[in-house]
Each structure stands twice: as structure tokens, then as C-alpha cells.
Tab-separated table of C-alpha atoms and ligand atoms in Angstrom:
chain	number	residue	atom	x	y	z
R	1	MET	CA	20.530	2.390	88.955
R	2	TYR	CA	24.083	3.268	88.135
R	3	TRP	CA	24.127	4.330	84.482
R	4	SER	CA	26.682	2.067	82.866
R	5	ALA	CA	29.233	3.100	80.238
R	6	ASP	CA	27.692	0.253	78.210
R	7	ARG	CA	24.376	1.708	77.012
R	8	ASP	CA	22.957	-1.717	76.133
R	9	LEU	CA	23.608	-2.830	79.706
R	10	THR	CA	21.870	0.276	81.067
R	11	ALA	CA	18.871	-0.423	78.818
R	12	SER	CA	18.820	-4.025	80.007
R	13	LEU	CA	18.859	-2.991	83.690
R	14	VAL	CA	15.899	-0.678	83.054
R	15	GLU	CA	13.953	-3.373	81.208
R	16	ARG	CA	14.596	-5.891	83.967
R	17	ALA	CA	13.511	-3.434	86.666
R	18	GLU	CA	10.250	-2.856	84.783
R	19	ALA	CA	9.691	-6.581	84.267
R	20	ALA	CA	10.338	-7.216	87.970
R	21	GLY	CA	7.510	-4.826	88.845
R	22	TYR	CA	9.428	-1.870	90.280
R	23	GLY	CA	7.528	1.419	90.389
R	24	ALA	CA	10.299	3.893	89.554
R	25	ILE	CA	13.864	4.143	88.310
R	26	VAL	CA	16.136	5.802	90.877
R	27	LEU	CA	19.173	7.062	89.030
R	28	THR	CA	22.175	7.810	91.226
R	29	LEU	CA	23.932	10.951	90.015
R	30	ASP	CA	26.553	11.512	92.704
R	31	THR	CA	28.708	8.449	92.107
R	32	PRO	CA	30.240	8.698	88.624
R	33	LEU	CA	33.445	7.749	90.478
R	34	LEU	CA	33.840	6.262	93.942
R	35	GLY	CA	35.090	8.688	96.586
R	36	TRP	CA	38.461	8.196	98.321
R	37	ARG	CA	37.586	5.904	101.244
R	38	GLU	CA	40.678	5.354	103.395
R	39	ARG	CA	39.057	2.904	105.771
R	40	ASP	CA	38.012	0.642	102.910
R	41	LEU	CA	41.500	0.901	101.395
R	42	GLU	CA	43.303	0.273	104.708
R	43	ARG	CA	41.236	-2.840	105.324
R	44	GLY	CA	41.362	-3.950	101.711
R	45	TYR	CA	37.559	-3.903	101.887
R	46	LEU	CA	36.649	-3.818	98.197
R	47	PRO	CA	34.010	-6.545	97.901
R	48	PHE	CA	33.181	-5.747	94.270
R	49	LEU	CA	36.692	-6.874	93.311
R	50	ASP	CA	35.862	-10.260	94.842
R	51	GLY	CA	32.679	-10.383	92.786
R	52	GLU	CA	30.491	-9.725	95.850
R	53	GLY	CA	27.437	-7.475	95.617
R	54	LEU	CA	27.298	-7.726	91.823
R	55	ALA	CA	24.329	-10.071	91.369
R	56	ASN	CA	22.419	-7.501	89.287
R	57	TYR	CA	25.308	-7.531	86.845
R	58	PHE	CA	26.274	-11.195	86.949
R	59	SER	CA	22.651	-12.145	86.207
R	60	ASP	CA	22.241	-9.653	83.378
R	61	PRO	CA	22.151	-11.135	79.847
R	62	VAL	CA	23.924	-8.149	78.242
R	63	PHE	CA	26.642	-8.145	80.917
R	64	ARG	CA	27.110	-11.906	80.524
R	65	ASP	CA	27.254	-11.702	76.712
R	66	ALA	CA	30.242	-9.363	76.970
R	67	LEU	CA	32.281	-12.023	78.830
R	68	ASP	CA	34.278	-14.924	77.358
R	69	GLN	CA	33.440	-17.082	80.374
R	70	PRO	CA	30.387	-16.823	82.649
R	71	PRO	CA	30.927	-15.142	86.065
R	72	GLU	CA	30.375	-18.498	87.840
R	73	GLU	CA	33.475	-19.881	86.078
R	74	ASN	CA	35.610	-16.754	86.148
R	75	PRO	CA	34.378	-14.256	88.757
R	76	GLY	CA	37.665	-12.308	88.681
R	77	THR	CA	37.402	-11.344	85.018
R	78	ALA	CA	33.683	-10.610	85.446
R	79	ALA	CA	34.486	-8.281	88.370
R	80	MET	CA	37.128	-6.477	86.293
R	81	HIS	CA	34.586	-6.034	83.485
R	82	PHE	CA	32.215	-4.518	86.055
R	83	THR	CA	34.868	-1.956	87.063
R	84	ASP	CA	35.283	-1.047	83.356
R	85	VAL	CA	31.584	-0.441	82.661
R	86	PHE	CA	30.108	0.433	86.083
R	87	ALA	CA	29.649	4.166	85.434
R	88	ASP	CA	29.712	6.749	82.675
R	89	PRO	CA	31.316	9.958	83.997
R	90	SER	CA	30.644	11.752	80.687
R	91	LEU	CA	26.854	11.918	81.206
R	92	THR	CA	25.071	15.269	81.035
R	93	TRP	CA	21.470	16.355	81.638
R	94	ASP	CA	20.787	15.874	77.921
R	95	ASP	CA	21.364	12.118	78.241
R	96	LEU	CA	18.251	11.821	80.402
R	97	GLY	CA	16.185	12.039	77.193
R	98	TRP	CA	17.610	8.629	76.225
R	99	LEU	CA	16.381	7.125	79.495
R	100	ARG	CA	12.991	8.817	79.184
R	101	GLU	CA	12.483	7.153	75.783
R	102	ARG	CA	13.142	3.745	77.296
R	103	THR	CA	10.764	3.702	80.229
R	104	ASP	CA	7.316	4.821	81.303
R	105	LEU	CA	8.326	4.541	84.955
R	106	PRO	CA	8.841	7.732	86.945
R	107	ILE	CA	12.502	8.768	87.059
R	108	VAL	CA	13.936	9.855	90.419
R	109	LEU	CA	17.329	11.588	90.474
R	110	LYS	CA	19.399	10.802	93.570
R	111	GLY	CA	22.159	12.982	94.976
R	112	ILE	CA	20.813	16.518	94.484
R	113	LEU	CA	22.309	19.175	96.785
R	114	SER	CA	22.178	22.506	94.942
R	115	PRO	CA	19.199	24.691	93.961
R	116	GLU	CA	20.442	24.803	90.360
R	117	ASP	CA	20.532	21.004	90.101
R	118	ALA	CA	17.100	20.863	91.778
R	119	ARG	CA	15.685	23.158	89.113
R	120	LEU	CA	17.180	20.975	86.354
R	121	ALA	CA	16.015	17.793	88.092
R	122	ALA	CA	12.448	19.131	88.205
R	123	GLU	CA	12.656	19.799	84.462
R	124	HIS	CA	13.911	16.305	83.669
R	125	ALA	CA	12.350	13.933	86.221
R	126	GLU	CA	9.325	13.194	88.384
R	127	GLY	CA	11.311	13.066	91.591
R	128	LEU	CA	14.628	13.790	93.254
R	129	ILE	CA	16.462	12.672	96.368
R	130	VAL	CA	18.354	15.249	98.389
R	131	SER	CA	21.365	13.229	99.534
R	132	ASN	CA	25.095	13.566	100.050
R	133	HIS	CA	25.462	9.782	99.837
R	134	GLY	CA	25.930	9.651	103.606
R	135	GLY	CA	29.070	11.792	103.315
R	136	ARG	CA	30.856	8.943	101.501
R	137	GLN	CA	31.692	10.822	98.329
R	138	VAL	CA	33.032	14.359	98.875
R	139	ASP	CA	34.713	15.106	102.198
R	140	GLY	CA	33.279	18.337	103.628
R	141	ALA	CA	30.251	18.269	101.297
R	142	ILE	CA	27.270	20.292	102.487
R	143	GLY	CA	25.067	18.375	104.919
R	144	ALA	CA	21.991	17.111	103.091
R	145	ILE	CA	19.717	18.736	105.711
R	146	GLU	CA	21.463	22.081	105.128
R	147	ALA	CA	20.930	21.731	101.390
R	148	LEU	CA	17.219	20.863	101.708
R	149	PRO	CA	15.716	24.390	102.111
R	150	GLY	CA	17.479	25.679	98.975
R	151	VAL	CA	16.304	22.663	96.985
R	152	ILE	CA	12.702	23.107	98.171
R	153	GLU	CA	12.770	26.792	97.274
R	154	ALA	CA	14.015	25.958	93.764
R	155	ILE	CA	11.263	23.343	93.286
R	156	GLU	CA	8.599	25.753	94.529
R	157	GLU	CA	9.799	28.360	92.030
R	158	SER	CA	9.934	25.811	89.208
R	159	GLU	CA	6.930	25.307	86.937
R	160	HIS	CA	7.329	21.508	87.265
R	161	ASP	CA	6.105	19.201	90.028
R	162	CYS	CA	8.863	17.127	91.552
R	163	THR	CA	8.500	14.749	94.489
R	164	THR	CA	11.319	15.464	96.928
R	165	LEU	CA	12.742	12.642	98.997
R	166	PHE	CA	15.544	12.960	101.522
R	167	ASP	CA	18.309	10.751	102.892
R	168	SER	CA	21.666	10.960	104.686
R	169	GLY	CA	21.576	10.868	108.457
R	170	ILE	CA	17.970	9.883	109.152
R	171	ARG	CA	18.380	7.868	112.340
R	172	ARG	CA	15.564	8.931	114.686
R	173	GLY	CA	12.004	10.213	114.508
R	174	ALA	CA	13.090	13.803	115.032
R	175	ASP	CA	15.417	13.598	112.002
R	176	ALA	CA	12.457	12.638	109.825
R	177	ILE	CA	10.257	15.380	111.283
R	178	ARG	CA	12.968	17.987	110.643
R	179	ALA	CA	13.272	16.956	106.984
R	180	ILE	CA	9.492	16.861	106.444
R	181	ALA	CA	9.143	20.240	108.205
R	182	LEU	CA	11.683	21.693	105.790
R	183	GLY	CA	9.616	20.477	102.835
R	184	ALA	CA	10.649	16.893	101.990
R	185	ASP	CA	7.751	14.650	100.909
R	186	ALA	CA	9.320	11.560	102.514
R	187	VAL	CA	12.578	10.338	104.000
R	188	LEU	CA	14.657	7.248	103.306
R	189	LEU	CA	16.733	5.068	105.608
R	190	GLY	CA	20.141	3.964	104.336
R	191	ARG	CA	22.466	2.406	106.900
R	192	PRO	CA	20.055	1.769	109.811
R	193	TYR	CA	18.248	-1.090	108.108
R	194	VAL	CA	21.583	-2.595	107.060
R	195	TYR	CA	22.737	-2.547	110.693
R	196	GLY	CA	19.535	-4.395	111.621
R	197	LEU	CA	20.121	-6.869	108.796
R	198	ALA	CA	23.692	-7.545	109.920
R	199	LEU	CA	22.651	-8.119	113.531
R	200	GLY	CA	19.373	-9.964	113.127
R	201	GLY	CA	18.533	-10.664	109.486
R	202	GLU	CA	14.919	-10.010	108.479
R	203	ASP	CA	13.848	-9.698	112.147
R	204	GLY	CA	16.608	-7.123	112.641
R	205	VAL	CA	15.334	-4.980	109.768
R	206	GLU	CA	11.796	-5.251	111.130
R	207	ALA	CA	13.019	-4.182	114.581
R	208	VAL	CA	14.796	-1.128	113.149
R	209	VAL	CA	11.681	-0.022	111.273
R	210	LYS	CA	9.368	-0.670	114.253
R	211	ASN	CA	11.613	1.290	116.622
R	212	PHE	CA	11.950	4.094	114.110
R	213	ARG	CA	8.193	4.365	113.681
R	214	ALA	CA	7.571	4.279	117.434
R	215	ASP	CA	10.083	7.082	117.987
R	216	LEU	CA	8.559	9.032	115.093
R	217	ASP	CA	5.041	8.592	116.443
R	218	LEU	CA	5.981	9.782	119.947
R	219	THR	CA	8.052	12.709	118.690
R	220	LEU	CA	5.201	13.744	116.394
R	221	GLY	CA	2.836	13.856	119.385
R	222	LEU	CA	5.390	15.726	121.480
R	223	CYS	CA	5.632	18.345	118.694
R	224	GLY	CA	1.874	18.832	119.030
R	225	CYS	CA	1.004	17.185	115.720
R	226	ALA	CA	-1.726	14.556	115.290
R	227	SER	CA	-0.383	13.389	111.914
R	228	MET	CA	2.566	13.899	109.562
R	229	ARG	CA	0.314	16.149	107.493
R	230	GLU	CA	0.441	18.702	110.320
R	231	VAL	CA	4.239	18.915	110.218
R	232	ASP	CA	5.290	22.172	108.619
R	233	ARG	CA	7.927	24.864	108.793
R	234	SER	CA	6.607	26.043	112.177
R	235	CYS	CA	7.997	22.827	113.733
R	236	VAL	CA	11.594	23.995	113.227
R	237	ILE	CA	13.488	27.200	113.836
R	238	ASP	CA	16.272	28.620	111.729
R	239	ALA	CA	19.269	28.707	114.088
R	240	SER	CA	20.810	31.573	112.102
R	241	ASP	CA	17.846	33.788	113.117
R	242	ARG	CA	18.605	33.438	116.844
G	326	FMN	C1	27.049	-0.058	102.056
G	326	FMN	C2	26.330	1.020	101.294
G	326	FMN	C3	25.960	0.795	99.963
G	326	FMN	C4	25.314	1.787	99.237
G	326	FMN	N1	24.959	1.536	97.925
G	326	FMN	C5	24.331	2.504	97.227
G	326	FMN	C6	23.945	2.286	95.873
G	326	FMN	O1	24.174	1.229	95.306
G	326	FMN	N2	23.332	3.307	95.226
G	326	FMN	C7	23.072	4.497	95.824
G	326	FMN	O2	22.514	5.403	95.206
G	326	FMN	N3	23.406	4.722	97.115
G	326	FMN	C8	24.032	3.763	97.812
G	326	FMN	N4	24.389	4.002	99.116
G	326	FMN	C9	24.050	5.293	99.743
G	326	FMN	C10	22.689	5.214	100.432
G	326	FMN	O3	21.644	4.978	99.492
G	326	FMN	C11	22.361	6.513	101.166
G	326	FMN	O4	22.311	7.583	100.240
G	326	FMN	C12	23.400	6.846	102.221
G	326	FMN	O5	23.785	5.689	102.942
G	326	FMN	C13	22.890	7.925	103.180
G	326	FMN	O6	21.829	7.498	103.986
G	326	FMN	P1	22.067	7.026	105.511
G	326	FMN	O7	22.761	8.161	106.228
G	326	FMN	O8	20.683	6.743	106.055
G	326	FMN	O9	22.937	5.800	105.454
G	326	FMN	C14	25.027	3.036	99.854
G	326	FMN	C15	25.388	3.256	101.200
G	326	FMN	C16	26.042	2.270	101.915
G	326	FMN	C17	26.413	2.543	103.363
């Protein structure tokens, strides 16, 4: 979820996610503004402005109520309204209490890179995702894998449990094993499944996942582990120690 500047819309998105049977609310924290993306600008690739990729909004009753004409009749104005309300850059950690009151679902905070934010995330949520948004937000941001050990240390020192997921750059089995070895509970795939989708639809996504799992399974065996549960810090070395 992107937390909208329109609180009623945010509440509606949460309610709809619950009603649709989702098991958690993933709240993206690292995109209060979109990063400067030259390639998108050069190509004029801004699909939201054409009303593409906004089905969650265009189908939302609160979003629709705020429009004079429905998005089907006037997608341009609906898209401009989306750009007005898409995010709320004034949010602070205290606002999470508002979300907590509105849902019993676990809250997962996405886009954590610093130990201090990890400590705060553990205080406020059931889970976090170590992610630099695939490097699409801040140029030169720390690599998510470099940030992971500091985040894990902060969680271990915290008095709260916090499931730690990881994304940004997971492409092969060894990437997943590295992240799990450094303490992540699970990893997430961002672009790879979209590449599969673009090339082969549902079958393409299935192929990506099957190949990924096969690579993971072989690499696990080659690391001397019979299951993911055996993957620990001893599977990786700290290059700075060499
Ligand atoms: C086309 C595209 C759309 C994305 N949309 C979202 C989004 O709506 N919310 C979000 O939190 N992250 C979004 N992301 C970021 C991904 O969730 C993920 O953090 C990022 O791609 C890094 O993982 P990867 O290296 O496996 O791609 C998007 C990424 C891409 C490439």
C-alpha cells in the first residue's frame, strides 16, 4: 500500500485488502516521492498519467466519489487526481498508530535500510522488508544486501519480534542463500517475475519461479545444506575480513 494523502482513501484500501482475503498490509515507506528516473522521462514512459496501472484506485469507492466524472468517462482527470493524492510525504512513525487501529492484519514496513529504522520498525510492525526499491529511488543508495547485517543486528537487539524479508537484486539461488545466511527470514522477487510475465504470461511467471527454485535447490546442495534451515552465517564470508 501507498499511504494516500486522502486518509479516507487509505482506510478504504485497507478495508478492501482485508475483504479480499489478503494476509498482511505491506506499507511502502521509501516512495513518498518518485525518484528522478531519466530513462522514463526520456521515453515519456509515465503510464500512470495515461491512467494505466491505477485499477486499485479507479475501482475504489472513495477515490471515485472524489471525482466529478467516473474514470471510465474521464481517465485524464482521474489520473491527475491520483497524482494529487498518491502519497503523503508528511507521515511520521506516529501515524502508524492510525493504521494499527484500522486493521488486525500484520503490518509489514517496506524499504528499511538503516539499523535505526529497523529498530523503529520492530517497535511498530510485525515485519519489515529490507529493500532499496531496486535502486530506483536514491542514486548511490546503499545496496540492500549491504544494509541487511546492520538491520538484523538491530532486530536481534530489539525486544520485539519482527519478521525480516529482503528484496532488491534477488535473481539466482545464490542471491537468496546469501540473504538468508545473513539473517533474512525470506526473500522476494521483484522484476524477474515481471520479465517472465512480459515474455510468456502466466507460463512465463511459472517458468521463472521453477528455474529459480531449481537453481536454489542445486546451490543449496552445493553449499552442503540439506534444507534452507541449515543455511546460516557460516555459508558466507565477510569480504572485509580477508
Ligand atoms: C515496474 C515496477 C513497479 C513497482 N511497483 C512497486 C509498488 O507499487 N510498490 C512497492 O513497494 N514497490 C514497487 N516496486 C519495487 C519492487 O517491489 C522491488 O522492491 C524492487 O523491484 C526490487 O526488487 P528486484 O530487484 O527483485 O526487482 C516496483 C518495481 C518495479 C520494477
